[in-house]
Coordinates of C-alpha atoms in Angstrom, one line a residue:
M1 CA 61.3 -118.4 25.9
L2 CA 57.9 -118.3 27.6
I3 CA 57.3 -115.2 29.7
T4 CA 56.0 -116.2 33.1
T5 CA 55.8 -112.7 34.7
V6 CA 52.6 -110.9 33.9
A7 CA 50.6 -108.0 35.4
P8 CA 48.7 -108.9 38.6
W9 CA 45.4 -108.0 37.0
I10 CA 46.0 -110.7 34.3
E11 CA 46.6 -113.3 36.9
Q12 CA 43.4 -112.3 38.7
E13 CA 41.5 -112.4 35.4
F14 CA 42.6 -115.9 34.7
A15 CA 42.7 -117.1 38.3
T16 CA 40.2 -119.9 37.6
L17 CA 41.6 -120.9 34.2
K18 CA 42.2 -124.6 34.0
F19 CA 43.4 -126.3 30.8
N20 CA 44.8 -129.3 32.7
D21 CA 48.2 -128.1 31.6
E22 CA 49.9 -125.3 33.5
R23 CA 52.0 -124.4 30.4
L24 CA 48.8 -123.6 28.5
N25 CA 47.5 -121.5 31.4
I26 CA 50.8 -119.5 31.4
R27 CA 50.7 -119.2 27.6
A28 CA 47.2 -117.8 27.8
M29 CA 48.3 -115.1 30.3
T30 CA 51.4 -114.3 28.2
I31 CA 49.3 -113.8 25.0
L32 CA 46.9 -111.5 26.9
S33 CA 49.9 -109.6 28.3
D34 CA 51.5 -109.1 24.9
Q35 CA 48.2 -108.0 23.3
Y36 CA 47.6 -105.6 26.1
S37 CA 51.0 -104.1 25.6
S38 CA 50.4 -103.7 21.8
P39 CA 46.7 -103.7 21.2
Q40 CA 47.0 -102.4 17.7
A41 CA 49.4 -105.2 16.6
T42 CA 48.6 -108.7 15.2
L43 CA 49.1 -111.7 17.4
Y44 CA 52.4 -112.3 15.7
G45 CA 53.4 -108.7 15.9
S46 CA 52.6 -108.3 19.6
S47 CA 54.7 -111.3 20.6
A48 CA 58.0 -110.6 22.3
D49 CA 60.0 -112.7 19.9
E50 CA 59.6 -115.4 17.1
A51 CA 59.5 -118.2 19.7
N52 CA 56.6 -116.6 21.5
A53 CA 54.8 -116.0 18.1
K54 CA 55.1 -119.6 17.2
G55 CA 53.8 -120.5 20.7
V56 CA 50.7 -118.4 20.0
Y57 CA 49.8 -120.5 16.9
R58 CA 50.5 -123.7 18.7
F59 CA 48.2 -122.5 21.5
Q60 CA 45.4 -121.8 19.1
S61 CA 45.6 -125.2 17.4
N62 CA 46.0 -127.2 20.7
P63 CA 43.0 -129.5 21.1
K64 CA 43.2 -128.9 24.9
V65 CA 42.4 -125.2 24.4
S66 CA 38.8 -124.1 24.2
E67 CA 37.2 -120.7 23.9
D68 CA 34.6 -121.8 26.5
E69 CA 37.3 -122.3 29.1
L70 CA 38.9 -118.9 28.3
L71 CA 35.6 -117.1 28.5
K72 CA 34.6 -119.0 31.6
S73 CA 37.5 -117.5 33.7
H74 CA 37.0 -114.0 32.3
R75 CA 33.2 -114.3 32.8
E76 CA 33.7 -115.2 36.5
A77 CA 35.9 -112.1 37.0
S78 CA 33.4 -109.9 35.1
V79 CA 30.5 -111.1 37.3
K80 CA 32.5 -110.4 40.4
R81 CA 33.1 -106.8 39.2
A82 CA 29.4 -106.4 38.3
G83 CA 28.4 -107.4 41.8
A84 CA 29.8 -104.1 43.1
Y85 CA 27.2 -102.0 41.2
S86 CA 23.4 -101.6 41.7
V87 CA 22.8 -101.3 38.0
V88 CA 24.7 -102.9 35.1
L89 CA 24.1 -102.8 31.4
G90 CA 24.4 -105.9 29.3
V91 CA 25.0 -104.5 25.9
H92 CA 25.0 -106.8 22.9
D93 CA 25.3 -106.3 19.1
T94 CA 26.6 -108.1 16.1
T95 CA 29.8 -107.4 14.2
Q96 CA 31.3 -108.9 11.0
L97 CA 34.7 -110.7 10.8
D98 CA 35.7 -110.4 7.2
F99 CA 38.0 -113.1 5.9
S100 CA 37.3 -112.7 2.2
T101 CA 41.0 -112.5 1.3
Q102 CA 41.8 -115.7 3.2
S103 CA 40.5 -118.5 1.2
Q104 CA 42.2 -121.1 3.5
K105 CA 39.9 -120.0 6.4
H106 CA 37.5 -122.9 7.0
G107 CA 33.8 -122.5 8.1
T108 CA 33.2 -119.0 6.7
G109 CA 29.9 -118.0 5.3
P110 CA 28.5 -115.1 3.2
L111 CA 28.3 -111.7 4.8
Q112 CA 26.8 -108.9 2.6
T113 CA 27.3 -111.0 -0.6
L114 CA 28.1 -114.6 -1.4
K115 CA 31.7 -113.5 -2.3
Q116 CA 32.2 -111.6 0.9
R117 CA 33.2 -114.4 3.4
G118 CA 33.5 -114.4 7.1
F119 CA 31.7 -114.8 10.5
L120 CA 29.2 -112.9 12.6
L121 CA 30.3 -112.3 16.2
H122 CA 27.7 -111.4 18.8
P123 CA 29.1 -110.6 22.3
V124 CA 27.4 -109.5 25.5
V125 CA 29.5 -106.9 27.2
L126 CA 28.8 -105.6 30.7
F127 CA 29.0 -101.8 31.4
T128 CA 28.2 -99.5 34.2
P129 CA 25.8 -96.6 33.4
E130 CA 28.9 -94.4 33.5
K131 CA 30.2 -96.5 30.5
I132 CA 32.9 -98.3 32.4
P133 CA 33.4 -101.8 30.8
L134 CA 33.3 -104.7 33.2
G135 CA 33.9 -107.6 30.8
T136 CA 32.3 -110.0 28.3
V137 CA 30.0 -112.7 29.6
F138 CA 28.7 -114.4 26.4
V139 CA 29.9 -114.7 22.8
K140 CA 28.0 -116.2 19.9
L141 CA 29.9 -117.0 16.7
L142 CA 27.8 -117.5 13.6
S143 CA 28.5 -118.6 10.0
R144 CA 25.7 -118.2 7.4
D145 CA 24.6 -121.0 5.1
D146 CA 25.3 -120.5 1.4
E147 CA 22.1 -122.3 0.4
T148 CA 19.7 -120.2 2.5
F149 CA 21.5 -116.9 2.1
G150 CA 19.1 -114.2 0.8
K151 CA 16.0 -116.4 0.9
S152 CA 13.9 -114.4 3.3
K153 CA 10.7 -116.3 2.6
Q154 CA 12.3 -119.6 3.7
R155 CA 13.6 -117.9 6.9
A156 CA 10.1 -116.6 7.8
Q157 CA 8.7 -120.1 7.8
R158 CA 11.4 -121.5 10.2
P159 CA 11.0 -121.5 14.0
I160 CA 12.9 -118.7 15.8
E161 CA 15.4 -121.2 17.2
E162 CA 16.6 -122.0 13.7
K163 CA 17.0 -118.3 12.7
E164 CA 20.0 -116.1 12.8
S165 CA 18.1 -113.6 14.9
Y166 CA 17.8 -116.1 17.7
R167 CA 21.2 -114.7 18.9
W168 CA 19.3 -111.8 20.5
I169 CA 17.1 -114.1 22.5
E170 CA 20.1 -116.2 23.6
S171 CA 21.8 -113.1 24.8
V172 CA 18.8 -112.2 27.0
Q173 CA 18.7 -115.8 28.3
Q174 CA 22.4 -115.6 29.2
L175 CA 21.7 -112.3 31.1
A176 CA 18.7 -114.0 32.9
T177 CA 21.1 -116.7 34.1
L178 CA 23.6 -114.0 35.2
Q179 CA 20.8 -112.1 37.0
K180 CA 20.3 -115.1 39.3
E181 CA 24.0 -114.8 40.2
L182 CA 23.6 -111.1 40.9
P183 CA 20.5 -110.8 43.1
H184 CA 21.5 -107.3 44.3
T185 CA 22.3 -105.9 40.9
E186 CA 19.7 -104.8 38.3
L187 CA 20.8 -106.1 34.9
V188 CA 19.5 -104.2 31.8
S189 CA 19.7 -105.9 28.4
V190 CA 20.5 -103.2 25.8
S191 CA 20.2 -103.9 22.1
D192 CA 19.7 -102.1 18.8
A193 CA 16.8 -102.0 16.3
E194 CA 17.5 -105.4 14.8
S195 CA 16.4 -107.0 18.1
D196 CA 12.9 -105.5 17.9
I197 CA 11.5 -109.1 17.8
Y198 CA 8.2 -110.3 19.3
E199 CA 9.9 -113.5 20.6
L200 CA 12.5 -111.5 22.5
F201 CA 9.7 -109.5 24.3
L202 CA 7.9 -112.8 25.0
E203 CA 11.1 -114.3 26.4
A204 CA 11.6 -111.3 28.8
Q205 CA 8.0 -111.4 29.9
T206 CA 7.9 -115.1 30.7
T207 CA 11.3 -115.3 32.4
A208 CA 11.0 -115.0 36.2
Q209 CA 13.5 -112.5 37.7
G210 CA 15.2 -111.9 34.4
P211 CA 16.9 -108.7 33.2
T212 CA 15.1 -105.5 32.3
V213 CA 15.0 -105.3 28.5
L214 CA 15.8 -102.0 26.6
V215 CA 15.4 -102.2 22.8
R216 CA 15.7 -99.5 20.1
A217 CA 12.3 -99.9 18.4
A218 CA 12.3 -100.5 14.6
H219 CA 8.7 -101.2 13.8
N220 CA 5.6 -99.0 14.1
R221 CA 3.7 -101.9 15.7
K222 CA 0.0 -102.3 16.3
L223 CA -1.1 -101.8 19.9
D224 CA -3.6 -104.0 21.7
Q225 CA -6.9 -102.4 22.2
E226 CA -5.7 -99.1 20.6
V227 CA -6.6 -97.6 17.2
Q228 CA -3.3 -95.8 16.9
K229 CA 0.0 -97.5 16.3
L230 CA 3.1 -97.2 18.4
W231 CA 4.7 -94.1 16.9
P232 CA 1.7 -91.7 17.0
Y233 CA 0.6 -93.1 20.4
M234 CA 4.0 -92.2 21.9
E235 CA 4.1 -88.8 20.2
Q236 CA 1.0 -87.9 22.1
T237 CA 2.3 -89.0 25.4
A238 CA 3.4 -86.2 27.7
P239 CA 7.1 -85.9 28.4
G240 CA 8.1 -87.5 31.7
F241 CA 11.4 -85.6 32.1
E242 CA 14.2 -83.8 30.3
I243 CA 17.8 -84.8 30.0
E244 CA 20.9 -83.0 28.6
L245 CA 22.9 -84.8 26.0
E246 CA 26.5 -84.1 24.9
I247 CA 26.7 -84.2 21.1
P248 CA 30.4 -84.9 20.2
R249 CA 32.2 -83.0 17.4
K250 CA 31.7 -84.5 13.9
D251 CA 33.6 -83.4 10.9
H252 CA 33.4 -79.6 10.8
H253 CA 30.5 -79.4 13.2
P254 CA 31.6 -78.4 16.8
G255 CA 30.5 -80.3 19.8
R256 CA 27.4 -79.1 21.6
Y257 CA 24.7 -79.8 24.3
A258 CA 21.1 -80.6 23.4
Q259 CA 18.0 -80.9 25.6
A260 CA 15.9 -84.1 25.0
Q261 CA 12.5 -84.8 26.3
V262 CA 11.8 -88.4 27.4
S263 CA 8.3 -89.9 27.2
Y264 CA 7.3 -93.3 28.6
A265 CA 4.1 -95.3 28.9
Q266 CA 3.0 -98.9 29.4
I267 CA 1.8 -100.5 26.2
T268 CA 0.6 -104.0 25.2
L269 CA 1.6 -105.6 21.9
P270 CA -0.8 -108.2 20.6
K271 CA 0.4 -111.6 19.5
P272 CA 1.3 -111.5 15.8
A273 CA -1.1 -113.6 13.8
N274 CA 1.7 -115.9 12.6
K275 CA 3.3 -116.4 16.0
T276 CA 2.6 -118.7 19.0
G277 CA 2.4 -116.8 22.3
V278 CA 0.4 -114.2 24.2
P279 CA 0.2 -110.4 24.3
V280 CA 3.3 -108.8 25.8
K281 CA 3.4 -105.7 28.1
L282 CA 6.2 -103.2 27.5

């Protein structure tokens, strides 16, 4: 029997969900309600009974169901929440979905090795600076090609749009679109060292009224009009301010507080010799 009573917040989250079949809309809310009640369980295990469990699998295989429509409704609710804050962080990173033991799973590609099979999932999740999650606004699902796996020289010759790393730029583009919807909120794209890509900085510089971009630097890059490279240049920059960081407990080491000095400066990166573009200011 299909459960039709769900928490009010779930109805609000899927308020604009339209599968052109009210039963599918109800099923989507029921699945979310079951998963919320038992987040550690599988889809089958979280279902109220066997009939509901079968309904989950029928829902997943129904051609009328699309992940775009599911995310659209959640994205609209997330954007509405984000509009209540002056600063919102758009954090994105890549995780692996490993299906090596499920040979019947179609469309998988190599992960760390050719035998390890699965997908790469790259979501953009909104947070407040106080670490309150507001929702997911973009998801990129990738499957690596067996023929090009591990062939870095071939990848280097392809345009950025054809590379796996283009997911970082797409995420910034999605946040730029979102920024137009939130004119009174400053969006900050936050990404890890793998996103230290010239094309990402160029995208941010050439996008009018786009998000601020914060990247963990991975490369000791050359600086335009400077003899020194990035690392030594920043080491000689006077600290702008200090902050206190809470270091959590790890293994046998107790938690503690540490003082960190923060330095900042405007720099210009030259255009790489093998790239098309202009110098970028950071």
